[in-house]
Amino acid sequence: MRKSLLMFFLLFLSTLFTGLKAQEYITDNPFETMIRLGSMNVKNPIYQMPSGQAGSAYIVSAITSGDAVRYPLGYTVASTPDRHFIIVSKATTLVEKERQFDLIIEENVSISGQFVTIYTDWDRDGVFVSQDQSSLSMRDKGFTASFQVPADAELGKARIRVRLDSSRPSGPDVAVSGGRVYDFVVYVMDKTDHDDCYISVSSSNDNLGKAVIETVANANGRYDKGSSVTVKAEPSSSAANFEGWKVGQDIISRDQAYTFTVNESMHIIAVFSTVEPELSAPQTSTEANPIWFQIKNAHTATERANRYIAYDENPTGEYSSNLRAERPADISDKFLWRLESVSGNRVKIINKTSMKQIYSSGVLETQELTAEVNGSEFVIEPSGNANGSYSIKYEGNDGLLLNAKDGLWKIVLYNAGVGTGSGWYFYRVPFTSTGVENVSVTQVKAFLSDGIVRMKGLPEKCSVKVINLSGQVIGEFVPSDVNCEYKLRCPEEFVILMVKIEGQKPFSLKLYNRS
């Protein structure tokens, strides 16, 4: 009975929309346009799902940008996917025939040694066609794939398959080993006459800073040719340098707030770099006036060199422990620690991400250290090794030294390796918050569901900007109450709220759709 009703409904939709003349399916609402496009064909192609096992690499975010884009893709995840094959259909994009667009991908790890292959099915026959590798532009932790939507592309739902493999695959459907396969659902519509352009921005490193388009787009989410657009880069701290705005491989401006005249669609990247931490003697500090350090292990063997103490409550890849010796390091919070004096020459070692403290039960080797609200006390003294490293001693005990355990990279207590595996360097990070604060310093709660942003506990005299994954401001308002709602023009899978308080630094909240 249910099957009969479903077939009747599909036939009804087919009758309703397949008789439409060219472009009669196009509405002012891109979601309505996509619904109509998706309903124009009762039968959809059948695609083969590759078998295999997932690797450590995964796509953190994906956006679309370019002349073809009528509605942008805004895909992002906060944690590692639990499978090797992912169909991205809830977050999707609407593109026009005979126009160009870019698929801009960011990954969680460096793409070095990774094989990226792209396949498309513009004619909706269920058979993927390999995309020319010359259309790929690689970055350290991501890549951009450029597409020209064919004039003879079928209207409706097409697919782009992205494979991340540890070795070159022989085709789109073969098993994946140590990688992942993503199928992005793309809606294709007819080419329309318009004289506006699609502008998007992103940060080269979200840990170092953010990028936003200050100028509000038109009703179509685009910008009229000849109009002025201002983009703004916000470094996260004084430990981050803003290098400039880049289009392709060219720096087009070094102004943090950059205003330009729109002539064509483009994606602009705010390029940030780090101020190099300096090797320093360990020094205590307070919560009010913190001094942040990266703590580097002194071992020089190939597999053990250049590892830093990190704390991450969502371990991925080769790490199974929240507290571990990780490489490479950056100035993100998980690598930053401060030393707080407690009594005599003892200190507690406090992480910037969680404000948790390194804790040990005092057991040698077999029990890994963790981070807790109330941590253990340590004594930090020169190791005596000629390399100038320091020993971190549990409760001042010379036989209980903090050590980076090789192979598993857990932090343990050890009674040897003085100045090497049990030796540590302290690199001071010149960190003074100057940009957008983390929301943990506030009591604000916010939720995104079905295109509605709900906020609780907002401060008085504040303003809110809603920003999509492309960096566009899609909403801006002054809350009428500390608890309020804001309805977006179109549903989004992910937004950033920028809350600006009178006389204080702004802060941001990342919201994922909960519906």
Short mmCIF file of C-alpha atoms in Angstrom, two decimals, residues 73-345:
data_model
loop_
_atom_site.label_atom_id
_atom_site.label_comp_id
_atom_site.label_asym_id
_atom_site.label_seq_id
_atom_site.Cartn_x
_atom_site.Cartn_y
_atom_site.Cartn_z
CA LEU A 73 27.33 24.56 -1.03
CA GLY A 74 28.02 24.90 2.69
CA TYR A 75 29.23 21.53 3.98
CA THR A 76 31.21 21.27 7.20
CA VAL A 77 31.72 18.73 9.99
CA ALA A 78 32.97 19.08 13.56
CA SER A 79 34.25 15.52 14.01
CA THR A 80 35.55 12.51 12.09
CA PRO A 81 32.91 10.75 9.92
CA ASP A 82 32.22 7.20 11.11
CA ARG A 83 32.30 5.66 7.62
CA HIS A 84 34.39 5.64 4.45
CA PHE A 85 31.59 6.65 2.02
CA ILE A 86 29.63 9.86 2.55
CA ILE A 87 26.77 11.20 0.43
CA VAL A 88 26.52 14.98 0.87
CA SER A 89 22.90 15.69 -0.01
CA LYS A 90 21.51 17.75 2.86
CA ALA A 91 24.00 20.52 2.15
CA THR A 92 23.90 21.04 -1.60
CA THR A 93 24.47 23.62 -4.33
CA LEU A 94 22.55 25.01 -7.31
CA VAL A 95 24.58 25.74 -10.47
CA GLU A 96 23.82 26.95 -14.00
CA LYS A 97 24.72 25.30 -17.28
CA GLU A 98 27.50 26.77 -19.44
CA ARG A 99 29.10 28.54 -16.50
CA GLN A 100 32.15 27.87 -14.33
CA PHE A 101 32.41 27.16 -10.61
CA ASP A 102 34.98 25.94 -8.08
CA LEU A 103 34.58 23.28 -5.42
CA ILE A 104 36.84 24.43 -2.57
CA ILE A 105 37.80 21.66 -0.15
CA GLU A 106 39.57 21.86 3.22
CA GLU A 107 40.85 18.69 4.93
CA ASN A 108 41.86 17.87 8.49
CA VAL A 109 45.41 16.84 7.52
CA SER A 110 48.03 17.66 4.91
CA ILE A 111 47.27 16.21 1.48
CA SER A 112 50.93 15.27 1.00
CA GLY A 113 51.09 11.67 -0.21
CA GLN A 114 47.34 11.61 -0.87
CA PHE A 115 45.75 10.84 -4.25
CA VAL A 116 42.79 13.12 -5.01
CA THR A 117 40.59 12.14 -7.94
CA ILE A 118 37.38 13.81 -9.12
CA TYR A 119 34.53 12.30 -11.16
CA THR A 120 31.31 13.84 -12.51
CA ASP A 121 27.99 12.62 -13.88
CA TRP A 122 26.46 15.60 -15.68
CA ASP A 123 24.25 13.46 -17.96
CA ARG A 124 22.70 11.57 -15.02
CA ASP A 125 23.28 8.11 -16.50
CA GLY A 126 24.83 6.70 -13.31
CA VAL A 127 28.30 6.47 -14.89
CA PHE A 128 31.02 8.75 -13.54
CA VAL A 129 33.48 10.43 -15.90
CA SER A 130 36.98 11.27 -14.69
CA GLN A 131 37.73 14.97 -14.28
CA ASP A 132 40.96 16.27 -15.82
CA GLN A 133 43.62 16.45 -13.08
CA SER A 134 44.75 19.82 -14.45
CA SER A 135 41.54 21.27 -13.00
CA LEU A 136 42.89 20.63 -9.49
CA SER A 137 44.82 23.24 -7.53
CA MET A 138 46.46 21.81 -4.39
CA ARG A 139 47.11 23.46 -1.02
CA ASP A 140 48.69 22.14 2.18
CA LYS A 141 45.41 20.98 3.73
CA GLY A 142 43.03 21.10 0.81
CA PHE A 143 42.45 21.69 -2.87
CA THR A 144 40.22 23.47 -5.38
CA ALA A 145 38.53 21.65 -8.27
CA SER A 146 37.29 23.79 -11.18
CA PHE A 147 34.29 22.79 -13.30
CA GLN A 148 32.59 24.03 -16.46
CA VAL A 149 28.98 22.85 -16.39
CA PRO A 150 28.31 21.41 -19.87
CA ALA A 151 25.63 22.95 -22.09
CA ASP A 152 24.09 19.48 -22.52
CA ALA A 153 24.06 18.66 -18.80
CA GLU A 154 20.76 17.15 -17.68
CA LEU A 155 18.54 19.29 -15.48
CA GLY A 156 18.09 18.10 -11.92
CA LYS A 157 20.30 16.24 -9.47
CA ALA A 158 23.82 15.45 -10.69
CA ARG A 159 26.75 14.12 -8.67
CA ILE A 160 30.39 14.97 -8.17
CA ARG A 161 32.47 12.18 -6.63
CA VAL A 162 35.61 13.11 -4.69
CA ARG A 163 38.00 10.31 -3.73
CA LEU A 164 40.77 10.65 -1.15
CA ASP A 165 42.99 7.57 -1.53
CA SER A 166 46.32 6.36 -0.21
CA SER A 167 47.12 5.06 -3.73
CA ARG A 168 45.85 5.99 -7.18
CA PRO A 169 42.44 4.33 -7.80
CA SER A 170 41.72 2.56 -11.10
CA GLY A 171 38.19 3.97 -11.28
CA PRO A 172 35.40 5.76 -9.42
CA ASP A 173 33.78 2.64 -7.94
CA VAL A 174 36.77 0.56 -6.79
CA ALA A 175 37.30 -0.24 -3.12
CA VAL A 176 38.97 2.44 -1.04
CA SER A 177 41.84 1.57 1.28
CA GLY A 178 42.89 4.08 3.90
CA GLY A 179 40.83 6.90 2.41
CA ARG A 180 37.31 8.26 1.90
CA VAL A 181 34.82 8.77 -0.90
CA TYR A 182 32.40 11.71 -1.02
CA ASP A 183 29.43 12.06 -3.38
CA PHE A 184 28.28 15.70 -3.56
CA VAL A 185 24.74 16.16 -4.87
CA VAL A 186 24.59 19.14 -7.25
CA TYR A 187 21.43 20.63 -8.75
CA VAL A 188 21.79 21.79 -12.37
CA MET A 189 19.56 24.51 -13.84
CA ASP A 190 19.44 26.37 -17.15
CA LYS A 191 21.70 29.34 -17.78
CA THR A 192 20.02 32.64 -16.94
CA ASP A 193 20.76 36.23 -17.87
CA HIS A 194 22.15 38.12 -14.89
CA ASP A 195 24.65 40.90 -14.34
CA ASP A 196 25.82 40.05 -10.86
CA CYS A 197 28.71 37.99 -9.51
CA TYR A 198 29.34 35.47 -6.77
CA ILE A 199 31.92 36.48 -4.15
CA SER A 200 33.10 34.22 -1.33
CA VAL A 201 35.93 34.30 1.19
CA SER A 202 37.71 31.85 3.48
CA SER A 203 40.64 31.77 5.88
CA SER A 204 43.88 29.97 5.06
CA ASN A 205 43.83 28.71 8.66
CA ASP A 206 40.75 29.00 10.89
CA ASN A 207 42.92 28.67 13.98
CA LEU A 208 44.80 31.83 13.04
CA GLY A 209 41.97 34.04 11.89
CA LYS A 210 38.61 34.51 10.21
CA ALA A 211 37.45 36.10 6.96
CA VAL A 212 34.10 37.78 6.39
CA ILE A 213 32.38 39.79 3.67
CA GLU A 214 31.18 42.96 5.39
CA THR A 215 28.98 44.03 2.47
CA VAL A 216 25.55 42.40 2.41
CA ALA A 217 24.74 40.55 -0.82
CA ASN A 218 21.65 41.16 -2.97
CA ALA A 219 18.49 39.05 -2.73
CA ASN A 220 20.16 36.34 -4.85
CA GLY A 221 23.18 36.10 -2.56
CA ARG A 222 25.34 37.80 -5.21
CA TYR A 223 26.91 41.22 -5.86
CA ASP A 224 26.11 43.57 -8.73
CA LYS A 225 28.89 44.33 -11.19
CA GLY A 226 30.34 47.77 -10.52
CA SER A 227 29.32 47.73 -6.85
CA SER A 228 31.81 48.03 -3.98
CA VAL A 229 32.42 45.11 -1.64
CA THR A 230 34.43 45.15 1.59
CA VAL A 231 36.05 42.02 3.00
CA LYS A 232 37.64 41.91 6.44
CA ALA A 233 40.30 39.67 7.99
CA GLU A 234 40.27 39.09 11.77
CA PRO A 235 43.48 37.57 13.23
CA SER A 236 42.69 35.40 16.26
CA SER A 237 45.59 36.77 18.31
CA SER A 238 48.84 38.68 18.23
CA ALA A 239 50.51 35.33 17.46
CA ALA A 240 48.91 35.43 14.01
CA ASN A 241 50.07 37.62 11.14
CA PHE A 242 47.74 38.69 8.35
CA GLU A 243 49.72 38.36 5.10
CA GLY A 244 47.10 39.58 2.64
CA TRP A 245 44.17 38.63 0.40
CA LYS A 246 44.93 36.04 -2.26
CA VAL A 247 43.08 35.18 -5.47
CA GLY A 248 44.61 32.07 -7.01
CA GLN A 249 48.34 32.47 -6.41
CA ASP A 250 48.34 36.29 -6.39
CA ILE A 251 48.18 38.62 -3.37
CA ILE A 252 45.74 41.38 -4.39
CA SER A 253 45.81 43.43 -1.18
CA ARG A 254 47.53 43.54 2.21
CA ASP A 255 44.81 45.62 3.88
CA GLN A 256 42.88 43.81 6.62
CA ALA A 257 39.75 45.66 5.50
CA TYR A 258 39.88 45.56 1.70
CA THR A 259 37.33 47.30 -0.54
CA PHE A 260 37.17 46.53 -4.26
CA THR A 261 34.89 46.97 -7.26
CA VAL A 262 33.11 43.82 -8.42
CA ASN A 263 33.96 42.84 -12.00
CA GLU A 264 33.79 39.05 -11.88
CA SER A 265 32.97 36.14 -9.60
CA MET A 266 35.86 35.10 -7.37
CA HIS A 267 36.90 33.35 -4.18
CA ILE A 268 39.29 35.34 -1.98
CA ILE A 269 41.46 33.77 0.73
CA ALA A 270 42.64 35.65 3.81
CA VAL A 271 46.20 34.39 4.29
CA PHE A 272 47.45 34.11 7.87
CA SER A 273 50.80 32.98 9.21
CA THR A 274 52.14 32.45 12.70
CA VAL A 275 54.58 34.48 14.71
CA GLU A 276 57.28 31.95 15.52
CA PRO A 277 57.33 30.92 19.20
CA GLU A 278 60.65 31.57 20.95
CA LEU A 279 62.66 29.04 22.96
CA SER A 280 62.45 30.24 26.54
CA ALA A 281 62.94 29.30 30.17
CA PRO A 282 59.68 28.09 31.76
CA GLN A 283 57.87 30.81 33.67
CA THR A 284 54.75 30.79 35.84
CA SER A 285 51.77 33.05 35.17
CA THR A 286 48.19 33.66 36.25
CA GLU A 287 44.83 33.24 34.57
CA ALA A 288 44.44 37.01 34.43
CA ASN A 289 47.86 37.52 32.79
CA PRO A 290 48.74 34.21 31.13
CA ILE A 291 52.02 33.27 29.47
CA TRP A 292 51.45 30.47 26.96
CA PHE A 293 54.00 27.85 25.97
CA GLN A 294 54.31 25.05 23.48
CA ILE A 295 56.05 22.15 25.28
CA LYS A 296 58.29 20.19 22.91
CA ASN A 297 59.87 16.80 23.57
CA ALA A 298 63.68 16.82 23.40
CA HIS A 299 64.12 13.45 21.64
CA THR A 300 65.80 13.69 18.22
CA ALA A 301 65.09 10.23 16.71
CA THR A 302 63.17 10.48 13.42
CA GLU A 303 59.84 9.18 14.74
CA ARG A 304 60.10 10.99 18.06
CA ALA A 305 61.45 14.39 17.03
CA ASN A 306 59.38 17.59 16.96
CA ARG A 307 56.50 16.29 19.06
CA TYR A 308 54.61 18.63 21.36
CA ILE A 309 52.25 18.02 24.26
CA ALA A 310 48.68 18.45 23.00
CA TYR A 311 45.25 17.99 24.55
CA ASP A 312 42.28 17.20 22.31
CA GLU A 313 39.03 15.71 23.62
CA ASN A 314 38.24 14.36 20.12
CA PRO A 315 41.33 12.33 19.15
CA THR A 316 41.59 11.27 15.49
CA GLY A 317 43.99 9.52 13.16
CA GLU A 318 47.07 7.96 14.75
CA TYR A 319 46.21 9.27 18.22
CA SER A 320 43.92 7.42 20.61
CA SER A 321 44.71 9.50 23.71
CA ASN A 322 43.37 12.94 24.54
CA LEU A 323 46.73 13.92 26.04
CA ARG A 324 49.57 13.01 23.70
CA ALA A 325 52.84 14.00 22.00
CA GLU A 326 51.68 15.29 18.61
CA ARG A 327 53.28 16.73 15.50
CA PRO A 328 53.34 19.05 13.70
CA ALA A 329 52.40 21.77 16.17
CA ASP A 330 50.67 25.07 15.54
CA ILE A 331 49.42 27.84 17.81
CA SER A 332 45.95 26.38 18.20
CA ASP A 333 44.75 26.10 21.78
CA LYS A 334 45.35 22.36 22.12
CA PHE A 335 49.13 22.97 21.99
CA LEU A 336 49.17 25.90 24.43
CA TRP A 337 49.96 25.51 28.13
CA ARG A 338 50.65 27.80 31.04
CA LEU A 339 52.37 27.10 34.36
CA GLU A 340 50.57 28.14 37.55
CA SER A 341 52.48 28.29 40.81
CA VAL A 342 50.85 26.36 43.67
CA SER A 343 53.38 25.91 46.50
CA GLY A 344 57.14 26.26 46.77
CA ASN A 345 58.61 25.44 43.37
#
